Tab-separated table of C-alpha atoms in Angstrom:
chain	number	residue	atom	x	y	z
A	137	UNK	CA	134.819	75.817	83.424
A	138	UNK	CA	133.069	78.903	82.102
A	139	UNK	CA	133.659	82.149	83.979
A	140	UNK	CA	130.471	83.972	84.942
A	141	UNK	CA	132.353	87.279	84.991
A	142	UNK	CA	133.769	86.674	81.502
A	143	UNK	CA	130.374	85.702	80.112
A	144	UNK	CA	128.684	88.758	81.617
A	145	UNK	CA	131.441	91.082	80.382
A	146	UNK	CA	131.351	89.590	76.885
A	147	UNK	CA	127.563	89.733	76.719
A	148	UNK	CA	127.393	93.321	77.918
A	149	UNK	CA	130.230	94.382	75.577
A	150	UNK	CA	128.531	92.847	72.543
A	151	UNK	CA	125.231	94.404	73.595
A	152	UNK	CA	126.761	97.868	73.959
A	153	UNK	CA	128.638	97.619	70.655
A	154	UNK	CA	125.499	96.447	68.884
A	155	UNK	CA	123.393	99.165	70.495
A	156	UNK	CA	125.839	101.977	69.615
A	157	UNK	CA	126.229	100.656	66.071
A	158	UNK	CA	122.470	100.584	65.629
A	159	UNK	CA	122.231	104.069	67.135
A	160	UNK	CA	124.908	105.355	64.751
A	161	UNK	CA	123.078	103.852	61.751
A	162	UNK	CA	119.716	105.269	62.832
A	163	UNK	CA	121.138	108.754	63.531
A	164	UNK	CA	123.027	108.810	60.218
A	165	UNK	CA	120.002	107.729	58.215
A	166	UNK	CA	117.739	110.178	60.036
A	167	UNK	CA	120.068	113.141	59.511
A	168	UNK	CA	120.634	112.293	55.831
A	169	UNK	CA	116.906	111.899	55.269
A	170	UNK	CA	116.113	115.135	57.116
A	171	UNK	CA	118.716	117.159	55.196
A	172	UNK	CA	117.555	115.762	51.866
A	173	UNK	CA	113.939	116.559	52.756
A	174	UNK	CA	114.865	120.132	53.633
A	175	UNK	CA	116.887	120.535	50.436
A	176	UNK	CA	114.039	119.090	48.377
A	177	UNK	CA	111.550	121.510	49.955
A	178	UNK	CA	113.863	124.472	49.276
A	179	UNK	CA	114.467	123.356	45.693
A	180	UNK	CA	110.713	123.000	45.219
A	181	UNK	CA	110.338	126.642	46.236
A	182	UNK	CA	113.104	127.627	43.787
A	183	UNK	CA	111.319	125.760	41.008
A	184	UNK	CA	108.029	127.507	41.754
A	185	UNK	CA	109.855	130.869	41.777
A	186	UNK	CA	111.314	130.162	38.355
A	187	UNK	CA	107.909	129.017	37.099
A	188	UNK	CA	106.551	132.483	37.838
A	189	UNK	CA	109.060	133.984	35.367
A	190	UNK	CA	108.613	131.354	32.664
A	191	UNK	CA	106.323	132.126	29.738
A	192	UNK	CA	105.665	131.120	26.129
A	193	UNK	CA	105.520	134.001	23.633
A	194	UNK	CA	103.292	134.295	20.582
A	195	UNK	CA	105.823	132.438	18.402
A	196	UNK	CA	105.731	129.513	20.819
A	197	UNK	CA	109.191	130.203	22.174
A	198	UNK	CA	110.111	129.563	25.813
A	199	UNK	CA	111.255	132.683	27.680
A	200	UNK	CA	112.450	133.341	31.218
A	201	UNK	CA	112.319	136.641	33.067
A	202	UNK	CA	116.011	137.619	33.669
A	203	UNK	CA	115.352	139.403	36.958
A	204	UNK	CA	114.313	136.087	38.551
A	205	UNK	CA	117.668	134.532	37.820
A	206	UNK	CA	119.878	134.990	40.924
A	207	UNK	CA	123.658	135.346	40.818
A	208	UNK	CA	124.138	131.733	41.969
A	209	UNK	CA	122.643	130.567	38.702
A	210	UNK	CA	124.843	132.948	36.666
A	211	UNK	CA	128.261	132.038	38.170
A	212	UNK	CA	129.873	128.993	36.482
A	213	UNK	CA	130.029	125.849	38.625
A	214	UNK	CA	128.483	127.714	41.553
A	215	UNK	CA	126.723	124.603	42.822
A	216	UNK	CA	123.234	125.919	42.034
A	217	UNK	CA	121.718	124.927	38.680
A	218	UNK	CA	118.417	124.829	36.840
A	219	UNK	CA	117.015	123.554	33.550
A	220	UNK	CA	113.628	124.526	32.090
A	221	UNK	CA	112.050	122.321	29.403
A	222	UNK	CA	109.055	123.119	27.210
A	223	UNK	CA	107.359	120.128	25.699
A	224	UNK	CA	106.494	120.955	22.057
A	225	UNK	CA	104.129	118.009	21.829
A	226	UNK	CA	105.792	116.444	18.797
A	227	UNK	CA	106.758	119.691	17.020
A	228	UNK	CA	110.467	119.065	16.816
A	229	UNK	CA	111.441	118.221	20.412
A	230	UNK	CA	111.467	120.150	23.667
A	231	UNK	CA	112.848	123.675	24.072
A	232	UNK	CA	115.441	124.004	26.798
A	233	UNK	CA	116.762	126.878	28.924
A	234	UNK	CA	119.534	126.139	31.470
A	235	UNK	CA	121.394	128.336	33.911
A	236	UNK	CA	124.789	129.805	33.010
A	237	UNK	CA	126.224	127.955	36.024
A	238	UNK	CA	126.155	124.782	33.936
A	239	UNK	CA	128.674	126.477	31.616
A	240	UNK	CA	128.995	124.165	28.634
A	241	UNK	CA	128.071	120.954	30.431
A	242	UNK	CA	125.083	119.219	28.876
A	243	UNK	CA	123.051	117.244	31.429
A	244	UNK	CA	120.614	114.786	29.837
A	245	UNK	CA	117.098	115.402	31.171
A	246	UNK	CA	113.644	114.486	29.915
A	247	UNK	CA	110.235	116.097	30.096
A	248	UNK	CA	107.885	114.847	32.796
A	249	UNK	CA	104.144	114.528	32.962
A	250	UNK	CA	102.163	117.265	34.694
A	251	UNK	CA	102.337	116.782	38.462
A	252	UNK	CA	105.153	114.234	38.230
A	253	UNK	CA	108.192	114.737	40.509
A	254	UNK	CA	111.613	113.099	40.270
A	255	UNK	CA	114.457	113.269	42.825
A	256	UNK	CA	117.851	111.833	41.885
A	257	UNK	CA	121.574	112.027	42.613
A	258	UNK	CA	123.709	112.912	39.612
A	259	UNK	CA	127.272	113.955	38.832
A	260	UNK	CA	127.510	117.565	37.686
A	261	UNK	CA	130.285	119.857	36.412
A	262	UNK	CA	133.782	119.140	37.738
A	263	UNK	CA	132.454	115.846	39.139
A	264	UNK	CA	130.309	117.635	41.697
A	265	UNK	CA	127.786	115.364	43.430
A	266	UNK	CA	124.375	116.946	42.901
A	267	UNK	CA	120.883	116.445	44.290
A	268	UNK	CA	118.448	117.055	41.436
A	269	UNK	CA	114.700	117.717	41.685
A	270	UNK	CA	112.484	117.666	38.599
A	271	UNK	CA	108.834	118.736	38.577
A	272	UNK	CA	106.355	119.220	35.701
A	273	UNK	CA	103.802	122.058	35.667
A	274	UNK	CA	100.939	123.183	33.401
A	275	UNK	CA	101.130	126.790	32.258
A	276	UNK	CA	99.606	128.553	29.267
A	277	UNK	CA	98.165	125.220	28.171
A	278	UNK	CA	101.711	123.896	27.847
A	279	UNK	CA	103.719	121.380	29.890
A	280	UNK	CA	106.796	122.928	31.489
A	281	UNK	CA	109.360	120.799	33.359
A	282	UNK	CA	111.777	122.516	35.721
A	283	UNK	CA	114.902	120.810	37.100
A	284	UNK	CA	116.713	122.305	40.099
A	285	UNK	CA	120.098	120.880	41.163
A	286	UNK	CA	122.313	121.730	44.127
A	287	UNK	CA	125.828	120.657	44.993
A	288	UNK	CA	126.309	118.226	47.929
A	289	UNK	CA	130.051	118.879	48.352
A	290	UNK	CA	129.830	121.132	51.396
A	291	UNK	CA	127.024	119.084	52.868
A	292	UNK	CA	128.988	115.859	52.504
A	293	UNK	CA	132.031	117.477	54.097
A	294	UNK	CA	129.894	118.615	57.024
A	295	UNK	CA	128.369	115.130	57.294
A	296	UNK	CA	131.789	113.487	57.262
A	297	UNK	CA	132.928	115.795	60.050
A	298	UNK	CA	129.766	115.014	61.995
A	299	UNK	CA	130.217	111.261	61.479
A	300	UNK	CA	133.845	111.454	62.577
A	301	UNK	CA	133.032	113.453	65.711
A	302	UNK	CA	130.028	111.252	66.448
A	303	UNK	CA	132.182	108.134	66.029
A	304	UNK	CA	134.896	109.492	68.345
A	305	UNK	CA	132.429	110.474	71.052
A	306	UNK	CA	130.582	107.166	70.632
A	307	UNK	CA	133.869	105.288	71.074
A	308	UNK	CA	134.709	107.297	74.177
A	309	UNK	CA	131.193	106.672	75.476
A	310	UNK	CA	131.580	102.954	74.731
A	311	UNK	CA	134.873	102.791	76.650
A	312	UNK	CA	133.276	104.641	79.581
A	313	UNK	CA	130.285	102.282	79.549
A	314	UNK	CA	132.563	99.240	79.367
A	315	UNK	CA	134.534	100.509	82.360
A	316	UNK	CA	131.268	101.153	84.209
A	317	UNK	CA	129.822	97.737	83.394
A	318	UNK	CA	133.092	96.063	84.474
A	319	UNK	CA	132.880	97.896	87.791
A	320	UNK	CA	129.239	96.850	88.156
A	321	UNK	CA	130.001	93.195	87.294
A	322	UNK	CA	132.955	93.044	89.700
A	323	UNK	CA	130.964	94.581	92.563
A	324	UNK	CA	127.898	92.459	91.785
A	325	UNK	CA	129.936	89.244	91.865
A	326	UNK	CA	131.867	90.269	94.981
A	327	UNK	CA	129.332	88.580	97.324
A	328	UNK	CA	129.920	85.332	95.398
A	329	UNK	CA	133.601	85.575	96.304
A	330	UNK	CA	132.614	85.995	99.950
A	331	UNK	CA	130.329	82.965	99.644
A	332	UNK	CA	133.234	81.014	98.137
A	333	UNK	CA	135.453	81.964	101.077
A	334	UNK	CA	132.731	80.967	103.555
A	335	UNK	CA	132.352	77.615	101.787
A	336	UNK	CA	136.072	77.042	102.192
A	337	UNK	CA	135.755	77.870	105.907
A	338	UNK	CA	132.810	75.500	106.234
A	339	UNK	CA	134.910	72.798	104.595
A	340	UNK	CA	137.785	73.427	106.984
A	341	UNK	CA	135.485	73.489	110.010
A	342	UNK	CA	135.954	77.172	110.863
A	343	UNK	CA	132.254	77.908	110.240
A	344	UNK	CA	129.122	75.842	110.704
A	345	UNK	CA	127.048	77.760	108.144
A	346	UNK	CA	127.464	80.308	105.349
A	347	UNK	CA	127.096	83.798	106.816
A	348	UNK	CA	127.533	85.845	103.625
A	349	UNK	CA	124.643	87.799	102.128
A	350	UNK	CA	124.413	87.231	98.381
A	351	UNK	CA	122.141	88.483	95.606
A	352	UNK	CA	118.433	87.703	95.785
A	353	UNK	CA	118.889	85.070	93.038
A	354	UNK	CA	121.567	83.261	95.077
A	355	UNK	CA	120.068	83.534	98.578
A	356	UNK	CA	117.617	80.602	98.081
A	357	UNK	CA	120.625	78.418	97.262
A	358	UNK	CA	122.502	79.676	100.336
A	359	UNK	CA	119.461	79.156	102.581
A	360	UNK	CA	118.945	75.636	101.222
A	361	UNK	CA	122.622	74.829	101.726
A	362	UNK	CA	122.485	76.150	105.293
A	363	UNK	CA	119.352	74.090	105.899
A	364	UNK	CA	121.124	70.958	104.692
A	365	UNK	CA	124.138	71.760	106.883
A	366	UNK	CA	121.898	72.292	109.919
A	367	UNK	CA	119.960	69.116	109.205
A	368	UNK	CA	123.177	67.130	108.737
A	369	UNK	CA	124.549	68.525	112.001
A	370	UNK	CA	121.345	67.597	113.834
A	371	UNK	CA	121.374	64.089	112.386
A	372	UNK	CA	125.032	63.654	113.249
A	373	UNK	CA	124.293	64.675	116.845
A	374	UNK	CA	121.424	62.205	117.056
A	375	UNK	CA	123.540	59.474	115.490
A	376	UNK	CA	126.350	60.099	117.972
A	377	UNK	CA	123.865	60.053	120.814
A	378	UNK	CA	122.344	56.790	119.582
A	379	UNK	CA	125.777	55.208	119.166
A	380	UNK	CA	126.738	56.441	122.627
A	381	UNK	CA	123.597	54.920	124.130
A	382	UNK	CA	124.238	51.635	122.351
A	383	UNK	CA	127.893	51.615	123.369
A	384	UNK	CA	126.978	52.387	126.997
A	385	UNK	CA	124.412	49.624	127.085
A	386	UNK	CA	126.780	47.089	125.546
A	387	UNK	CA	129.624	48.176	127.851
A	388	UNK	CA	127.450	47.700	130.931
A	389	UNK	CA	126.310	44.227	129.864
A	390	UNK	CA	129.817	43.161	128.853
A	391	UNK	CA	131.166	44.331	132.226
A	392	UNK	CA	128.560	42.162	133.922
A	393	UNK	CA	129.577	39.187	131.773
A	394	UNK	CA	133.232	39.763	132.679
A	395	UNK	CA	132.378	39.876	136.360
A	396	UNK	CA	130.341	36.714	136.036
A	397	UNK	CA	133.039	34.899	134.098
A	398	UNK	CA	135.660	35.741	136.766
A	399	UNK	CA	133.405	35.318	139.788
A	400	UNK	CA	134.311	32.761	142.479
A	401	UNK	CA	130.808	32.837	143.848
A	402	UNK	CA	129.288	29.674	145.180
A	403	UNK	CA	126.209	30.246	142.982
A	404	UNK	CA	125.322	27.059	141.100
A	405	UNK	CA	125.865	26.766	137.371
A	406	UNK	CA	122.187	27.089	136.476
A	407	UNK	CA	121.919	30.502	138.114
A	408	UNK	CA	125.112	31.678	136.423
A	409	UNK	CA	123.822	30.439	133.083
A	410	UNK	CA	120.584	32.336	133.597
A	411	UNK	CA	122.399	35.580	134.376
A	412	UNK	CA	124.657	35.187	131.342
A	413	UNK	CA	121.646	34.520	129.165
A	414	UNK	CA	119.888	37.636	130.467
A	415	UNK	CA	122.899	39.844	129.751
A	416	UNK	CA	123.251	38.323	126.299
A	417	UNK	CA	119.553	38.852	125.635
A	418	UNK	CA	119.791	42.503	126.668
A	419	UNK	CA	122.795	43.008	124.351
A	420	UNK	CA	120.845	41.342	121.547
A	421	UNK	CA	117.872	43.632	122.178
A	422	UNK	CA	120.068	46.742	122.040
A	423	UNK	CA	121.632	45.657	118.765
A	424	UNK	CA	118.246	44.606	117.362
A	425	UNK	CA	116.786	47.988	118.270
A	426	UNK	CA	119.448	49.818	116.236
A	427	UNK	CA	119.051	47.398	113.330
A	428	UNK	CA	115.300	47.950	113.467
A	429	UNK	CA	115.815	51.705	113.226
A	430	UNK	CA	118.026	51.148	110.173
A	431	UNK	CA	115.333	48.980	108.546
A	432	UNK	CA	112.654	51.545	109.320
A	433	UNK	CA	114.722	54.308	107.735
A	434	UNK	CA	115.368	52.401	104.502
A	435	UNK	CA	117.508	54.166	101.902
A	436	UNK	CA	118.328	57.569	103.378
A	437	UNK	CA	118.660	60.600	101.179
A	438	UNK	CA	118.228	64.316	101.818
A	439	UNK	CA	114.882	65.647	100.646
A	440	UNK	CA	112.922	68.541	102.099
A	441	UNK	CA	109.619	67.191	100.773
A	442	UNK	CA	108.219	63.782	101.708
A	443	UNK	CA	105.228	62.094	100.087
A	444	UNK	CA	103.621	59.937	102.767
A	445	UNK	CA	101.400	58.285	100.183
A	446	UNK	CA	104.588	56.632	98.876
A	447	UNK	CA	106.669	56.303	102.039
A	448	UNK	CA	104.112	55.269	104.679
A	449	UNK	CA	103.079	51.931	103.078
A	450	UNK	CA	106.746	50.867	102.978
A	451	UNK	CA	107.219	51.780	106.641
A	452	UNK	CA	104.041	49.960	107.711
A	453	UNK	CA	105.067	46.872	105.708
A	454	UNK	CA	108.352	46.710	107.634
A	455	UNK	CA	106.556	47.082	110.984
A	456	UNK	CA	104.053	44.362	110.097
A	457	UNK	CA	106.956	42.017	109.368
A	458	UNK	CA	108.656	42.911	112.653
A	459	UNK	CA	105.423	42.290	114.601
A	460	UNK	CA	104.216	39.395	112.483
A	461	UNK	CA	103.188	37.461	115.601
A	462	UNK	CA	100.002	39.549	115.709
A	463	UNK	CA	97.678	40.968	113.080
A	464	UNK	CA	97.635	44.752	113.177
A	465	UNK	CA	95.009	46.670	111.215
A	466	UNK	CA	96.556	49.983	110.191
A	467	UNK	CA	94.492	52.866	108.778
A	468	UNK	CA	95.482	56.403	107.956
A	469	UNK	CA	93.816	59.465	106.482
A	470	UNK	CA	94.804	62.980	105.440
A	471	UNK	CA	93.062	66.199	104.487
A	472	UNK	CA	93.932	65.955	100.810
A	473	UNK	CA	97.620	66.827	101.079
A	474	UNK	CA	99.873	63.800	101.720
A	475	UNK	CA	103.044	65.777	100.888
A	476	UNK	CA	104.785	67.461	103.805
A	477	UNK	CA	107.716	69.897	103.729
A	478	UNK	CA	109.796	67.868	106.207
A	479	UNK	CA	113.093	66.126	105.547
A	480	UNK	CA	112.423	62.504	104.577
A	481	UNK	CA	114.978	61.036	106.975
A	482	UNK	CA	113.652	63.059	109.915
A	483	UNK	CA	110.010	62.248	109.177
A	484	UNK	CA	110.629	58.522	108.714
A	485	UNK	CA	112.684	58.349	111.918
A	486	UNK	CA	109.939	60.195	113.783
A	487	UNK	CA	107.082	58.055	112.415
A	488	UNK	CA	109.201	54.913	112.679
A	489	UNK	CA	109.685	55.358	116.432
A	490	UNK	CA	106.085	56.397	117.167
A	491	UNK	CA	104.486	53.680	115.000
A	492	UNK	CA	106.947	51.080	116.316
A	493	UNK	CA	105.764	51.917	119.814
A	494	UNK	CA	102.120	51.764	118.688
A	495	UNK	CA	102.571	48.393	116.904
A	496	UNK	CA	104.411	46.998	119.928
A	497	UNK	CA	101.659	47.844	122.447
A	498	UNK	CA	98.464	47.657	120.377
A	499	UNK	CA	96.044	44.742	120.477
A	500	UNK	CA	95.195	44.999	116.786
A	501	UNK	CA	94.478	48.584	115.676
A	502	UNK	CA	96.685	51.580	114.857
A	503	UNK	CA	95.438	54.750	113.227
A	504	UNK	CA	97.200	57.858	111.886
A	505	UNK	CA	95.692	61.173	110.858
A	506	UNK	CA	97.646	63.831	108.923
A	507	UNK	CA	96.643	67.481	108.571
A	508	UNK	CA	98.754	69.981	106.608
A	509	UNK	CA	97.970	73.675	107.111
A	510	UNK	CA	100.397	76.352	108.286
A	511	UNK	CA	101.742	73.618	110.550
A	512	UNK	CA	101.814	69.835	110.189
A	513	UNK	CA	99.620	67.867	112.601
A	514	UNK	CA	100.232	64.127	113.159
A	515	UNK	CA	97.958	62.091	115.435
A	516	UNK	CA	98.834	58.406	116.080
A	517	UNK	CA	96.462	56.251	118.165
A	518	UNK	CA	96.430	52.578	119.177
A	519	UNK	CA	94.107	50.265	121.093
A	520	UNK	CA	96.760	49.106	123.555
A	521	UNK	CA	96.647	49.247	127.339
A	522	UNK	CA	97.593	52.939	127.424
A	523	UNK	CA	98.659	54.589	130.648
A	524	UNK	CA	97.476	57.145	133.149
A	525	UNK	CA	98.343	60.818	132.705
A	526	UNK	CA	101.099	61.026	135.395
A	527	UNK	CA	102.903	58.078	133.829
A	528	UNK	CA	102.590	59.552	130.319
A	529	UNK	CA	104.411	62.694	131.407
A	530	UNK	CA	107.560	60.661	132.130
A	531	UNK	CA	107.648	58.709	128.857
A	532	UNK	CA	109.436	61.479	126.968
A	533	UNK	CA	112.371	61.268	129.339
A	534	UNK	CA	115.366	59.413	127.922
A	535	UNK	CA	115.456	55.797	129.097
A	536	UNK	CA	111.914	55.712	130.544
A	537	UNK	CA	109.795	52.661	129.606
A	538	UNK	CA	106.157	51.743	130.183
A	539	UNK	CA	106.867	48.075	130.925
A	540	UNK	CA	110.270	46.630	131.785
A	541	UNK	CA	109.073	43.186	130.752
A	542	UNK	CA	108.882	44.237	127.102
A	543	UNK	CA	112.143	44.596	125.094
A	544	UNK	CA	113.314	48.122	124.409
A	545	UNK	CA	115.611	50.874	125.589
A	546	UNK	CA	113.193	53.707	126.337
A	547	UNK	CA	114.935	55.954	123.800
A	548	UNK	CA	112.341	55.951	120.981
A	549	UNK	CA	110.063	58.737	122.199
A	550	UNK	CA	113.052	60.738	123.423
A	551	UNK	CA	114.497	60.604	119.891
A	552	UNK	CA	111.095	61.704	118.561
A	553	UNK	CA	111.126	64.641	120.938
A	554	UNK	CA	114.582	65.675	119.659
A	555	UNK	CA	113.254	65.724	116.087
A	556	UNK	CA	110.139	67.654	117.122
A	557	UNK	CA	112.263	70.272	118.887
A	558	UNK	CA	114.445	70.544	115.772
A	559	UNK	CA	111.327	71.609	113.828
A	560	UNK	CA	110.161	73.970	116.607
A	561	UNK	CA	107.164	71.732	117.242
A	562	UNK	CA	105.411	70.086	120.159
A	563	UNK	CA	104.543	66.522	121.171
A	564	UNK	CA	101.689	65.592	123.497
A	565	UNK	CA	100.847	62.165	124.961
A	566	UNK	CA	97.247	61.566	126.049
A	567	UNK	CA	94.887	58.593	126.379
A	568	UNK	CA	93.064	57.827	123.118
A	569	UNK	CA	89.347	58.576	123.355
A	570	UNK	CA	88.524	56.537	120.241
A	571	UNK	CA	90.673	53.411	120.599
A	572	UNK	CA	91.364	53.433	124.339
A	573	UNK	CA	95.154	53.169	124.075
A	574	UNK	CA	97.795	55.866	123.672
A	575	UNK	CA	97.378	58.974	121.514
A	576	UNK	CA	100.502	60.799	120.329
A	577	UNK	CA	99.824	64.252	118.876
A	578	UNK	CA	102.766	65.913	117.105
A	579	UNK	CA	102.900	69.467	115.692
A	580	UNK	CA	105.745	70.390	113.311
A	581	UNK	CA	106.629	73.714	111.712
A	582	UNK	CA	107.996	73.183	108.159
A	583	UNK	CA	111.529	74.440	107.596
């Protein structure tokens, strides 16, 4: 398993090393280029100063005014050098004057064309590294080339010292940045450690939800996980309640059967048989109701978004099979958005109970209208017998039924109300103005 901390530390370290290396290269190149440019400009001025003292006499000989020659050019191996060439235009080669600082070292140079400039690095006397500038001028109708050279020994020593100091301070800066980025990474990932501890507490049952506050990138994951935990807790509560209701109903009927089986009553056998059959039928209806809910739910999985265009036809097909003794015309419409941000299991359990009630009581028509705005509006209508308003107000109570002659437990609408309350919604039962039966209007607030 890859460590997020290790990956972040490695990535930041490589980034910092690469950045400082690039910075070192850029600074070094810039300084070297700047120094060479300044030296070239100064050497150009030296060459122009020497040009002022250069002349060609009447015999065609190259001369140089002595007073323009500074002491640096007169001291051997001083680090400052010059060479002046006069192009004789094919009359026996170029005339050459060089500074005494060259001593007896002969540096090969060539005449240049007027206006041409040449900058090069050469090795001078005593293996001195030199920067040499050559420039050709036109004077007295003759081409004169002047070469100026300066030693780079002191400059290179200064640059080496600068590079060493810059490298040391860069290394210290890198170590400081690495320590800082490690501190930042550790403190940034600290909330993840708290989330990990909360997850362990959730697993052990100490907490019901994750209470830690994480980074903005992680909070959607935490919120979604908490939503799933809350939804699972709500479904578990409803499942326990449904199992408790079923167990209570079965226990009551079984107790009656036990009393009947051990009764010494003088009631004839036909009456006893009828009572046993009624209890058995009620047990069968309770079990069938739970099996019907399981069929209506289908394959259950956790999903916050439900596409009714895909799910509703399956649900209606199951209901039409359950109530195959009558032909029910089902129609539904929506406002262009069949997808709702409601958990699939919750929505199918809600619609399953409401539509099951509508299919049970209708004469032949059931309609559903869906509207998705800031809230989700569901309106289910049927053409059944309906009920008056006072009676409708009691239907949401657990165990209340419209007609005791019809099979059922009276828990369907109460389960629907639990789901509606879970989504901070509202359910209203009214007579249907269009079909004449019952109208169930449900408002849900998406999670």
